Coordinates of C-alpha atoms in Angstrom, one line a residue:
M1 CA 0.0 0.0 0.0
V2 CA 1.3 3.4 -1.0
I3 CA 0.4 6.2 1.5
R4 CA 0.9 9.8 0.5
K5 CA 1.0 12.1 3.4
I6 CA 1.5 15.7 4.4
T7 CA 1.7 16.1 8.2
I8 CA 1.2 19.4 10.0
R9 CA 2.5 19.5 13.6
N10 CA 2.1 22.3 16.1
I11 CA 1.8 25.2 13.7
T12 CA 1.4 28.3 15.9
S13 CA 0.1 30.3 13.0
F14 CA -3.0 28.5 14.4
K15 CA -3.4 28.0 18.1
G16 CA -2.9 24.7 19.9
E17 CA -0.7 21.7 19.7
Q18 CA -2.3 19.9 16.8
T19 CA -1.3 17.3 14.2
I20 CA -3.3 16.6 11.0
D21 CA -2.4 14.1 8.4
F22 CA -3.6 14.8 4.9
T23 CA -3.5 11.3 3.5
A24 CA -4.5 9.6 0.3
E25 CA -4.7 5.8 0.1
P26 CA -6.5 3.1 -1.8
L27 CA -10.3 3.3 -1.8
R28 CA -9.9 7.1 -1.0
S29 CA -10.9 6.4 2.6
A30 CA -9.3 9.7 3.9
G31 CA -8.1 11.7 1.0
L32 CA -10.8 14.2 0.1
F33 CA -10.6 17.2 2.4
A34 CA -12.7 20.4 2.6
I35 CA -11.2 23.3 4.6
T36 CA -14.0 25.5 5.9
G37 CA -14.3 28.6 8.1
D38 CA -15.4 32.2 7.9
T39 CA -13.7 34.7 5.6
G40 CA -10.4 35.7 7.2
A41 CA -10.2 32.5 9.4
G42 CA -7.0 31.3 7.6
K43 CA -8.2 28.8 4.9
S44 CA -6.1 30.2 2.1
T45 CA -3.2 30.6 4.6
M46 CA -3.5 26.8 5.4
L47 CA -3.3 26.0 1.6
K48 CA -0.2 28.2 1.2
I49 CA 1.5 26.5 4.1
L50 CA 0.7 23.0 2.6
A51 CA 1.9 24.2 -0.8
G52 CA 5.2 25.4 0.8
L53 CA 4.6 29.0 -0.3
Q54 CA 4.3 30.3 3.3
R55 CA 6.2 29.2 6.4
P56 CA 4.4 28.6 9.6
T57 CA 5.4 30.9 12.6
E58 CA 6.4 27.7 14.4
G59 CA 5.9 24.0 14.0
T60 CA 6.7 21.7 11.0
V61 CA 5.1 20.6 7.7
A62 CA 6.5 17.2 6.8
V63 CA 6.1 16.1 3.2
Q64 CA 7.0 12.5 2.2
R65 CA 9.9 12.3 -0.2
G66 CA 8.9 12.2 -3.8
I67 CA 5.4 13.6 -3.3
T68 CA 4.3 16.1 -5.9
I69 CA 2.0 19.0 -4.9
G70 CA -0.3 21.0 -7.2
Y71 CA -1.7 24.3 -6.0
L72 CA -4.4 26.5 -7.6
P73 CA -4.7 29.9 -5.9
Q74 CA -7.7 32.3 -6.2
V75 CA -5.6 34.8 -8.1
M76 CA -2.5 34.1 -10.2
V77 CA -0.3 35.6 -12.9
L78 CA -1.4 34.3 -16.2
S79 CA 0.6 33.9 -19.5
D80 CA -0.6 35.5 -22.7
T81 CA 2.1 34.3 -25.1
R82 CA 0.6 30.9 -26.3
T83 CA -2.5 29.3 -27.7
V84 CA -4.9 27.4 -25.4
M85 CA -3.5 24.1 -26.6
A86 CA 0.1 25.2 -26.4
E87 CA -0.5 26.5 -22.8
A88 CA -2.2 23.2 -21.8
E89 CA 0.7 21.2 -23.2
M90 CA 3.0 22.9 -20.7
A91 CA 1.6 20.4 -18.2
F92 CA 3.5 17.7 -20.1
E93 CA 6.9 19.2 -20.2
H94 CA 8.2 16.0 -18.5
I95 CA 6.8 14.0 -21.4
F96 CA 8.5 16.2 -23.9
E97 CA 11.8 15.8 -22.0
M98 CA 11.4 12.0 -22.1
Q99 CA 10.6 12.2 -25.8
D100 CA 13.8 14.0 -26.5
R101 CA 15.8 11.5 -24.4
L102 CA 14.2 8.6 -26.3
A103 CA 14.9 10.3 -29.6
R104 CA 18.6 10.8 -28.7
M105 CA 18.9 7.1 -27.6
N106 CA 17.2 5.9 -30.7
Q107 CA 19.5 7.9 -32.9
E108 CA 22.5 6.6 -31.0
L109 CA 21.3 3.0 -31.5
A110 CA 20.9 3.7 -35.2
D111 CA 24.4 5.3 -35.6
R112 CA 26.4 2.7 -33.6
T113 CA 27.6 -0.5 -35.1
D114 CA 29.2 -2.3 -32.1
Y115 CA 26.1 -4.5 -31.7
D116 CA 27.8 -7.1 -29.5
S117 CA 29.4 -4.7 -27.0
E118 CA 28.2 -4.5 -23.4
S119 CA 27.5 -0.8 -23.6
Y120 CA 25.3 -1.3 -26.7
H121 CA 23.2 -3.8 -24.8
E122 CA 23.0 -1.4 -21.8
L123 CA 21.8 1.3 -24.1
I124 CA 19.0 -1.0 -25.4
D125 CA 18.0 -1.8 -21.8
R126 CA 17.9 1.9 -20.9
F127 CA 15.9 2.7 -24.1
T128 CA 13.4 -0.2 -23.4
H129 CA 12.9 0.9 -19.7
E130 CA 12.5 4.6 -20.6
N131 CA 10.1 3.8 -23.4
E132 CA 7.9 1.6 -21.1
R133 CA 7.9 4.5 -18.6
F134 CA 6.9 6.9 -21.4
L135 CA 4.0 4.7 -22.4
M136 CA 2.9 4.2 -18.8
M137 CA 2.8 8.0 -18.2
G138 CA 0.5 8.4 -21.2
G139 CA 3.1 9.9 -23.5
A140 CA 1.4 8.3 -26.6
N141 CA -2.0 9.9 -25.9
Y142 CA -1.4 13.1 -24.0
K143 CA -3.2 15.2 -26.6
A144 CA -6.4 13.2 -26.2
E145 CA -6.1 13.7 -22.4
I146 CA -5.7 17.5 -23.0
E147 CA -8.7 17.6 -25.2
R148 CA -10.9 15.7 -22.7
T149 CA -9.9 18.0 -19.9
L150 CA -10.3 21.3 -21.9
V151 CA -13.7 20.2 -23.2
G152 CA -14.8 19.1 -19.7
L153 CA -13.9 22.6 -18.4
G154 CA -16.1 24.2 -21.1
F155 CA -13.8 24.9 -24.0
D156 CA -14.9 24.2 -27.6
R157 CA -12.4 22.5 -29.9
K158 CA -12.4 25.6 -32.1
D159 CA -10.9 27.5 -29.1
F160 CA -7.8 25.3 -28.9
D161 CA -5.8 27.3 -31.5
R162 CA -6.9 30.7 -30.2
P163 CA -4.3 32.8 -28.2
T164 CA -5.0 32.9 -24.5
S165 CA -4.9 36.7 -24.6
E166 CA -8.4 36.6 -26.3
F167 CA -10.0 35.1 -23.2
S168 CA -11.2 36.7 -20.0
G169 CA -9.5 36.2 -16.7
G170 CA -12.0 33.6 -15.7
W171 CA -11.4 31.5 -18.8
R172 CA -7.6 31.7 -18.4
M173 CA -8.0 30.5 -14.8
R174 CA -9.8 27.4 -16.4
I175 CA -6.6 26.9 -18.5
E176 CA -4.5 27.0 -15.4
L177 CA -6.9 24.5 -13.7
A178 CA -6.6 22.2 -16.7
K179 CA -2.8 22.3 -16.6
L180 CA -2.9 21.4 -12.9
L181 CA -5.3 18.5 -13.3
L182 CA -3.3 17.2 -16.3
R183 CA -0.1 17.1 -14.2
R184 CA -1.9 14.7 -11.8
P185 CA 0.0 15.6 -8.6
D186 CA -0.1 13.4 -5.6
V187 CA -1.7 16.2 -3.5
L188 CA -4.1 18.7 -5.2
L189 CA -4.7 22.0 -3.4
L190 CA -7.6 24.0 -4.8
D191 CA -8.7 27.5 -3.6
E192 CA -12.2 28.3 -4.8
P193 CA -11.9 26.2 -8.0
T194 CA -15.6 26.7 -9.0
N195 CA -15.6 30.5 -9.0
H196 CA -15.2 30.7 -12.8
L197 CA -17.0 27.5 -13.8
D198 CA -20.6 26.9 -15.0
I199 CA -22.8 24.0 -13.8
E200 CA -21.7 21.5 -16.4
S201 CA -18.0 22.2 -15.9
I202 CA -18.5 21.9 -12.1
Q203 CA -20.1 18.5 -12.5
W204 CA -17.3 17.4 -14.8
L205 CA -14.7 18.6 -12.2
E206 CA -16.6 16.7 -9.4
N207 CA -16.4 13.4 -11.4
F208 CA -12.7 14.0 -12.1
L209 CA -11.8 14.7 -8.5
R210 CA -13.8 11.7 -7.2
V211 CA -11.8 9.3 -9.2
S212 CA -8.5 11.1 -8.9
P213 CA -5.9 8.8 -7.2
G214 CA -4.2 11.5 -5.1
A215 CA -5.3 13.5 -2.1
V216 CA -7.5 16.5 -2.7
V217 CA -7.6 19.5 -0.3
L218 CA -10.0 22.3 -1.3
V219 CA -11.5 25.5 -0.1
S220 CA -14.9 26.3 -1.5
H221 CA -18.1 28.1 -0.7
D222 CA -20.1 25.9 -3.0
R223 CA -21.8 23.5 -0.6
A224 CA -23.1 21.1 -3.3
F225 CA -19.6 20.8 -4.7
I226 CA -17.8 20.0 -1.5
N227 CA -20.6 17.6 -0.4
N228 CA -20.2 15.7 -3.7
V229 CA -16.4 15.6 -3.6
T230 CA -15.1 15.5 0.0
N231 CA -15.5 13.1 2.8
R232 CA -13.6 14.9 5.5
T233 CA -14.0 18.5 6.8
I234 CA -11.3 20.6 8.5
E235 CA -12.7 23.7 10.2
I236 CA -10.6 26.7 11.1
S237 CA -12.3 28.7 13.9
C238 CA -11.0 31.1 16.5
G239 CA -7.5 30.3 15.4
R240 CA -7.9 26.6 16.0
I241 CA -8.3 23.6 13.7
Y242 CA -11.1 21.1 14.2
D243 CA -10.9 17.8 12.2
Y244 CA -14.2 16.1 11.3
K245 CA -14.0 12.8 9.5
V246 CA -17.4 13.4 7.8
S247 CA -18.9 15.2 4.8
Y248 CA -19.8 18.9 5.1
D249 CA -23.6 18.4 5.8
E250 CA -22.7 16.0 8.7
F251 CA -20.1 18.5 9.9
V252 CA -22.7 21.3 10.2
V253 CA -24.7 19.1 12.6
L254 CA -21.7 18.2 14.7
R255 CA -20.4 21.8 14.7
K256 CA -23.8 23.0 16.1
E257 CA -23.5 20.5 18.9
R258 CA -19.9 21.5 19.6
R259 CA -20.9 25.2 19.8
E260 CA -23.7 24.5 22.2
Q261 CA -21.2 22.6 24.4
Q262 CA -18.8 25.6 24.2
L263 CA -21.5 28.0 25.2
R264 CA -22.5 25.9 28.2
A265 CA -18.8 25.6 29.3
Y266 CA -18.3 29.3 28.7
E267 CA -21.4 30.3 30.7
N268 CA -20.3 28.0 33.6
Q269 CA -16.8 29.5 33.5
Q270 CA -18.1 33.0 33.5
K271 CA -20.3 32.2 36.6
E272 CA -17.2 30.7 38.3
I273 CA -15.1 33.8 37.5
K274 CA -17.9 36.1 38.8
D275 CA -18.3 34.1 42.0
T276 CA -14.5 34.1 42.6
E277 CA -14.3 37.9 41.9
D278 CA -17.2 38.5 44.3
F279 CA -15.5 36.5 47.0
I280 CA -12.2 38.4 46.6
E281 CA -14.0 41.8 46.6
R282 CA -16.1 40.9 49.7
F283 CA -13.2 39.7 51.8
R284 CA -10.3 41.6 50.4
Y285 CA -9.8 43.7 53.5
K286 CA -10.5 41.1 56.1
A287 CA -7.4 39.8 57.8
T288 CA -9.1 36.5 58.8
K289 CA -9.8 35.7 55.1
A290 CA -6.4 36.8 53.7
V291 CA -5.2 33.2 53.0
Q292 CA -8.5 32.3 51.2
V293 CA -8.4 35.6 49.2
Q294 CA -4.9 34.9 48.0
S295 CA -5.8 31.4 47.1
R296 CA -8.8 32.6 45.0
I297 CA -6.6 35.3 43.3
K298 CA -4.2 32.5 42.2
Q299 CA -7.1 30.3 41.2
L300 CA -8.4 33.2 39.0
E301 CA -5.0 33.7 37.4
K302 CA -4.8 30.1 36.4
I303 CA -8.1 30.0 34.6
V304 CA -7.7 29.6 30.8
P305 CA -10.6 31.5 29.1
I306 CA -12.9 29.4 27.0
E307 CA -13.4 30.8 23.6
V308 CA -16.7 30.4 21.7
D309 CA -16.7 30.0 17.9
E310 CA -17.7 32.9 15.7
K311 CA -21.3 34.0 16.1
D312 CA -23.7 31.6 14.4
T313 CA -25.9 33.6 12.1
S314 CA -28.0 30.7 10.9
S315 CA -30.9 31.7 13.0
L316 CA -30.9 35.3 11.6
H317 CA -33.9 36.0 9.4
L318 CA -33.9 38.9 7.0
K319 CA -36.9 40.2 4.9
F320 CA -36.8 42.5 2.0
A321 CA -38.4 45.8 2.5
P322 CA -42.1 45.9 1.5
A323 CA -42.8 47.3 -1.9
T324 CA -45.9 48.1 -4.0
R325 CA -47.4 45.3 -6.1
S326 CA -46.3 45.0 -9.7
G327 CA -48.3 44.0 -12.8
N328 CA -49.1 40.4 -13.5
Y329 CA -46.2 40.0 -16.0
P330 CA -43.0 41.9 -15.0
V331 CA -41.1 40.7 -18.1
I332 CA -42.3 39.7 -21.6
C333 CA -39.9 38.9 -24.4
E334 CA -41.0 38.3 -28.0
G335 CA -38.4 37.4 -30.6
V336 CA -35.5 39.2 -28.8
R337 CA -32.2 39.0 -30.5
K338 CA -28.7 40.3 -29.6
A339 CA -25.7 40.3 -31.8
Y340 CA -22.3 41.9 -31.8
G341 CA -21.4 42.2 -35.5
D342 CA -21.5 38.8 -37.0
H343 CA -21.6 37.1 -33.6
V344 CA -25.2 36.3 -32.6
V345 CA -25.4 35.9 -28.8
F346 CA -29.0 34.7 -28.9
H347 CA -32.0 35.0 -31.2
D348 CA -35.8 34.5 -31.1
V349 CA -36.0 34.6 -27.3
T350 CA -39.6 34.4 -26.4
L351 CA -40.5 34.1 -22.7
T352 CA -42.9 35.5 -20.1
I353 CA -42.1 35.8 -16.4
S354 CA -45.2 36.1 -14.1
R355 CA -45.4 38.1 -10.9
G356 CA -44.0 36.1 -7.9
E357 CA -42.0 33.6 -10.0
K358 CA -38.5 32.8 -9.1
V359 CA -36.4 31.7 -12.1
A360 CA -32.8 30.8 -12.8
F361 CA -30.7 31.7 -15.9
V362 CA -28.1 28.9 -16.4
G363 CA -25.7 27.9 -19.1
K364 CA -22.1 28.0 -20.1
N365 CA -20.2 31.3 -19.7
G366 CA -20.5 33.5 -22.7
E367 CA -23.9 32.1 -23.8
G368 CA -25.8 35.3 -23.1
K369 CA -27.2 35.1 -19.5
S370 CA -25.8 38.4 -18.3
T371 CA -26.5 39.9 -21.8
L372 CA -30.2 39.3 -21.6
V373 CA -30.2 40.7 -18.1
K374 CA -28.6 43.9 -19.5
C375 CA -31.3 44.0 -22.2
I376 CA -34.0 43.8 -19.5
M377 CA -32.3 46.6 -17.6
D378 CA -32.2 48.6 -20.9
Q379 CA -28.4 49.0 -20.6
I380 CA -27.7 47.8 -24.1
P381 CA -29.6 47.9 -27.4
Y382 CA -31.3 44.8 -28.8
D383 CA -33.7 43.7 -31.6
G384 CA -37.2 42.4 -30.9
K385 CA -39.9 43.2 -28.3
L386 CA -39.1 43.4 -24.6
V387 CA -41.8 44.8 -22.3
I388 CA -41.3 45.6 -18.6
G389 CA -44.7 45.3 -16.7
H390 CA -46.7 47.9 -14.9
N391 CA -45.3 49.4 -11.7
V392 CA -42.2 47.2 -11.8
Q393 CA -39.5 48.4 -9.4
I394 CA -36.2 46.6 -10.2
G395 CA -33.5 45.8 -7.7
Y396 CA -30.4 44.8 -9.7
F397 CA -27.2 43.2 -8.3
A398 CA -24.1 42.7 -10.4
Q399 CA -20.4 42.8 -9.7
N400 CA -20.2 46.4 -11.0
Q401 CA -22.9 47.6 -8.6
A402 CA -20.2 47.6 -5.9
Q403 CA -18.5 50.5 -7.8
L404 CA -21.5 52.7 -7.3
L405 CA -21.2 52.8 -3.5
D406 CA -20.0 56.1 -1.8
G407 CA -16.4 55.5 -0.9
E408 CA -16.4 58.2 1.9
L409 CA -19.1 56.5 4.0
T410 CA -18.4 53.8 6.5
V411 CA -19.9 50.3 6.1
F412 CA -22.4 51.0 8.9
D413 CA -23.5 54.4 7.5
T414 CA -24.0 52.9 4.0
I415 CA -26.6 50.5 5.4
D416 CA -28.0 52.9 8.0
R417 CA -29.0 55.3 5.3
V418 CA -31.3 52.7 3.5
A419 CA -32.6 50.9 6.6
K420 CA -36.1 51.8 7.7
G421 CA -38.2 51.0 10.8
D422 CA -37.3 48.1 13.2
I423 CA -34.7 46.7 10.9
R424 CA -32.3 49.6 12.0
L425 CA -32.1 47.8 15.4
K426 CA -30.6 44.8 13.6
I427 CA -28.0 46.5 11.4
R428 CA -25.0 45.2 13.4
D429 CA -26.4 41.6 13.2
I430 CA -27.0 41.9 9.5
L431 CA -23.5 43.2 8.9
G432 CA -22.1 40.4 11.0
A433 CA -24.1 37.8 8.9
F434 CA -22.3 39.1 5.8
M435 CA -18.9 39.1 7.4
F436 CA -18.7 42.8 8.5
G437 CA -18.7 42.1 12.3
G438 CA -16.9 44.1 14.9
E439 CA -14.5 46.8 13.7
A440 CA -15.1 45.9 10.1
S441 CA -18.4 47.9 10.2
D442 CA -16.5 51.1 10.8
K443 CA -14.3 50.8 7.8
K444 CA -14.7 53.3 5.0
V445 CA -16.1 51.8 1.7
K446 CA -13.1 53.1 -0.2
V447 CA -10.7 50.8 1.6
L448 CA -12.8 47.6 1.1
S449 CA -11.7 44.9 -1.3
G450 CA -13.8 44.1 -4.4
G451 CA -15.4 41.1 -2.7
E452 CA -16.2 43.2 0.4
R453 CA -17.8 45.9 -1.7
S454 CA -19.9 43.3 -3.5
R455 CA -21.2 41.9 -0.2
L456 CA -22.0 45.5 1.0
A457 CA -24.0 46.2 -2.2
M458 CA -25.9 42.9 -1.6
I459 CA -26.9 44.0 1.9
K460 CA -28.0 47.5 0.6
L461 CA -30.2 45.8 -2.0
L462 CA -31.8 43.6 0.7
L463 CA -33.1 46.8 2.4
E464 CA -34.4 48.7 -0.6
P465 CA -38.1 48.6 -1.5
V466 CA -38.3 46.7 -4.8
N467 CA -40.7 44.1 -6.3
F468 CA -38.5 42.6 -8.9
L469 CA -35.0 41.3 -8.1
I470 CA -32.3 40.5 -10.7
L471 CA -29.2 38.9 -9.2
D472 CA -26.2 38.2 -11.3
E473 CA -23.9 35.7 -9.5
P474 CA -24.9 36.9 -6.1
T475 CA -23.0 34.2 -4.1
N476 CA -19.5 34.7 -5.5
H477 CA -18.1 36.5 -2.5
L478 CA -20.3 35.0 0.3
D479 CA -19.5 32.2 2.7
M480 CA -21.9 29.4 3.3
R481 CA -23.7 31.0 6.3
S482 CA -24.1 34.3 4.5
K483 CA -25.6 32.4 1.5
D484 CA -28.1 30.7 3.8
V485 CA -29.2 34.1 5.1
L486 CA -29.6 35.5 1.6
K487 CA -31.3 32.4 0.3
E488 CA -33.9 32.5 3.1
A489 CA -34.5 36.2 2.4
I490 CA -35.1 35.6 -1.3
R491 CA -37.4 32.5 -0.5
E492 CA -39.6 34.8 1.7
F493 CA -39.6 37.6 -0.9
D494 CA -43.1 38.0 -2.3
G495 CA -41.9 39.7 -5.5
T496 CA -40.3 38.3 -8.8
V497 CA -36.7 37.1 -9.0
I498 CA -34.2 36.2 -11.7
V499 CA -31.1 34.6 -10.5
V500 CA -28.0 34.1 -12.7
S501 CA -26.0 31.5 -10.9
H502 CA -24.0 28.3 -11.2
D503 CA -24.5 27.4 -7.5
R504 CA -26.8 24.4 -7.4
E505 CA -27.2 24.3 -3.7
F506 CA -28.2 28.0 -3.6
L507 CA -30.7 27.5 -6.5
D508 CA -32.2 24.2 -5.0
G509 CA -35.5 24.9 -3.4
L510 CA -35.4 28.5 -4.5
V511 CA -36.4 28.6 -8.2
T512 CA -39.4 26.9 -9.9
K513 CA -38.3 27.4 -13.5
V514 CA -35.0 27.3 -15.3
Y515 CA -34.0 29.1 -18.5
E516 CA -31.1 27.3 -20.3
F517 CA -28.8 29.5 -22.5
G518 CA -26.8 27.7 -25.2
G519 CA -26.2 27.7 -28.9
G520 CA -27.9 31.0 -29.4
V521 CA -31.3 29.9 -28.0
V522 CA -33.0 30.0 -24.7
K523 CA -35.0 27.0 -23.6
E524 CA -37.6 27.0 -20.8
H525 CA -37.6 24.1 -18.2
I526 CA -40.4 23.8 -15.6
G527 CA -39.2 22.7 -12.2
G528 CA -36.2 23.2 -9.9
I529 CA -32.5 23.1 -10.7
Y530 CA -32.1 19.3 -10.0
D531 CA -35.2 18.6 -12.1
F532 CA -33.4 20.5 -14.9
L533 CA -30.2 18.6 -14.4
Q534 CA -32.0 15.3 -14.4
K535 CA -33.8 16.2 -17.6
K536 CA -30.6 17.3 -19.3
Q537 CA -29.0 13.9 -18.4
M538 CA -32.0 12.0 -19.8
E539 CA -31.9 14.1 -23.0
N540 CA -28.2 13.4 -23.5
L541 CA -28.9 9.7 -22.9
N542 CA -31.7 9.7 -25.5
E543 CA -29.4 11.3 -28.1
L544 CA -26.8 8.6 -27.4
Q545 CA -29.4 5.9 -27.8
L546 CA -30.7 7.3 -31.0
S547 CA -27.3 7.5 -32.5
Q548 CA -26.5 3.9 -31.6
S549 CA -29.9 2.3 -32.6
P550 CA -29.6 0.2 -35.8
T551 CA -33.2 0.7 -37.0
S552 CA -35.9 3.3 -37.1
E553 CA -38.2 0.8 -35.3
T554 CA -35.8 0.8 -32.4
R555 CA -36.1 4.6 -32.2
K556 CA -39.9 4.4 -32.2
A557 CA -39.8 1.7 -29.5
A558 CA -37.6 3.7 -27.1
P559 CA -40.0 5.0 -24.3
E560 CA -39.8 8.7 -23.3
P561 CA -37.9 9.2 -20.1
V562 CA -39.9 10.2 -17.0
S563 CA -38.4 12.6 -14.5
E564 CA -38.5 11.0 -11.0
S565 CA -38.5 14.3 -9.0
K566 CA -39.1 12.3 -5.7
L567 CA -35.8 10.6 -6.1
S568 CA -32.6 12.2 -4.8
Y569 CA -30.2 13.5 -7.5
E570 CA -27.7 10.7 -6.8
A571 CA -30.5 8.1 -7.0
Q572 CA -31.6 9.6 -10.3
K573 CA -28.0 9.4 -11.6
E574 CA -27.8 5.7 -10.6
Q575 CA -31.2 5.1 -12.3
A576 CA -29.9 6.8 -15.5
R577 CA -26.8 4.6 -15.4
K578 CA -28.9 1.5 -15.2
A579 CA -31.2 2.7 -18.0
R580 CA -28.2 3.4 -20.2
K581 CA -26.9 -0.1 -19.7
L582 CA -30.3 -1.7 -20.4
E583 CA -30.8 0.4 -23.5
K584 CA -27.4 -0.7 -24.8
Q585 CA -28.3 -4.4 -24.1
V586 CA -31.7 -4.0 -25.9
A587 CA -30.0 -2.4 -28.9
E588 CA -27.4 -5.2 -29.0
C589 CA -30.1 -7.8 -28.7
E590 CA -32.0 -6.3 -31.6
E591 CA -28.9 -6.2 -33.7
R592 CA -28.2 -9.9 -33.0
I593 CA -31.8 -10.8 -33.9
S594 CA -31.5 -8.8 -37.2
K595 CA -28.3 -10.7 -38.1
L596 CA -29.9 -14.1 -37.3
E597 CA -33.0 -13.3 -39.4
Q598 CA -30.7 -12.3 -42.3
Q599 CA -28.9 -15.6 -42.0
I600 CA -32.3 -17.5 -42.0
Q601 CA -33.4 -15.7 -45.1
E602 CA -30.2 -16.6 -46.9
L603 CA -30.7 -20.3 -45.9
E604 CA -34.3 -20.3 -47.0
N605 CA -33.2 -18.9 -50.4
K606 CA -30.8 -21.8 -50.7
M607 CA -33.4 -24.3 -49.6
A608 CA -35.7 -23.1 -52.3
T609 CA -33.3 -24.3 -55.0
P610 CA -33.4 -27.9 -56.4
E611 CA -30.0 -28.6 -54.9
G612 CA -30.8 -27.2 -51.5
A613 CA -34.2 -28.9 -51.2
S614 CA -32.5 -32.2 -50.6
D615 CA -29.6 -30.9 -48.4
M616 CA -30.5 -32.0 -44.9
Q617 CA -27.6 -30.1 -43.4
L618 CA -29.3 -26.8 -44.5
Y619 CA -32.5 -27.9 -42.7
E620 CA -30.5 -28.5 -39.5
Q621 CA -28.8 -25.1 -39.7
H622 CA -32.2 -23.5 -40.2
R623 CA -33.6 -25.2 -37.1
Q624 CA -30.7 -24.1 -34.9
L625 CA -31.0 -20.5 -36.2
K626 CA -34.7 -20.5 -35.4
Q627 CA -34.0 -21.7 -31.9
Q628 CA -31.4 -18.9 -31.4
V629 CA -33.9 -16.3 -32.7
A630 CA -36.5 -17.5 -30.2
S631 CA -33.9 -17.4 -27.3
E632 CA -32.8 -13.8 -28.3
E633 CA -36.5 -12.7 -28.6
E634 CA -37.2 -13.9 -25.0
E635 CA -34.1 -12.0 -23.8
W636 CA -35.2 -8.9 -25.7
E637 CA -38.6 -9.1 -24.1
R638 CA -37.1 -9.5 -20.6
L639 CA -34.8 -6.5 -21.1
S640 CA -37.5 -4.3 -22.6
L641 CA -39.9 -5.0 -19.7
E642 CA -37.1 -4.2 -17.2
L643 CA -36.3 -1.0 -19.0
E644 CA -39.9 0.0 -19.2
E645 CA -40.4 -0.6 -15.4
L646 CA -37.2 1.4 -14.6
K647 CA -38.4 4.4 -16.6

């Protein structure tokens, strides 16, 4: 058994004498880690320490000899000098070096004539060994591996020869992620890897990481992603590290129990301290109690204060400010089209969003989600008819909204100016829920980071009286508890909502309709986000079946897939896998029957001739083929019934 290990011992960048082993071993029993904690707790610092980019104040980081580590930071310097394919090929520099060595050895073997010498045979052995290594490392098919990875992360094959300078920062981060995955390090450290990915790319990355043989340590605010990928949760809280050998959802339950225990212990300690201080104050000047007083003073000095984890905001409930009622149809699009020169972003978009509906815009990056939002906001010109309903008051959140905040105001004053009524009494709690607790609320807006400004703009929107919300990637700079607060507020909002997001967990239970952007068209899907994903999976399965079916009759016989919304998403995936297997078996059975019937027809043609009519061997072959057809038809019927019951 090969065990890959990074061990952290007694790092005083974090408090306490602690040891954590980041281990990957067969069956992946302990090699998929999520590092969680509030913003500023030290998650990215932990990854940098593991990657060897930052030294701990004290303590050691022990890395087993020969272990390779791959690290994807949130922000990095990107190269603009190569094409997408050439940049991805940089992951295989070691392969190219081996190719050069093999080419030199091969040339030397061709040039030399001392075939019987010992050195010549040693050269042959070296060449054979290196060539075997080269093939084992995938040297013969690395381009196919690159293509699979780039396509999985959302690139089209036509993008491969485009220079990386033509792509946005988010797409270039995907290239860096592709390079990192292609290198297949023993330990993979990922800091917010889903920030620049769409839903399909995130699902591909999940599948890749689940079967990756090395250890994976990741920081992410995407709850669905870390639940689907990781099986162990490391929490950083109050400067300490807590290791939970469970998935994130189980960790949330255990963390709540731990905090309740901390609160009880803290309250008991505070009572003990107060009782001791009262005793000291009461008998400080009584000579007869001097010994007891000194004893209590020493006892007080020895007490180690119990710290309680950061304030839990899960019980905080926010409501959007009340607004006037809008018309029945806040948005109506008829034949809307948007193009930039010859590039058509989308065309013939026809949709109606009713009052009170909560819908999601999803699709790959660059397919027009934010573009249609800008058309609705009347920020850019378009062709077609787009009507905003009567008395619609739009609250719009996008990343650039953060730039419109007054830089001279403090965080608290920014919110205080829009808060009305009783909500003003909860401003500190609201700011804390969105990671502006304590002194952070007194910072001026102009000194905030881009992410902090985005969070502040989101809080401001929460408190403004609107009846139609348009949120473009609202969760990018929120931690999980902040997202829970926002999601609950949107769920209770009685107006209309459009959410542009790739965060499945955030959309789950929030939206009742999904608009899919892709290929220049916008398709409407009734149901939640997981209903949409299940339907997409079934559609892809149907297309695969149609392309593999040998006859048109098979296509007609294939039953329509039924979405089982009561099943969990994982159960639906397993059902789809079984259906795919059965469909393949049915198609193969039909193909065998078709071939057998063709052979029977050929035999019958021969038996119809004068020579064949008296050939008993042909009759025996005919009988055997008929038996095979009967057997195959029974198998076809069994498989077809099983498939029909499954669907």
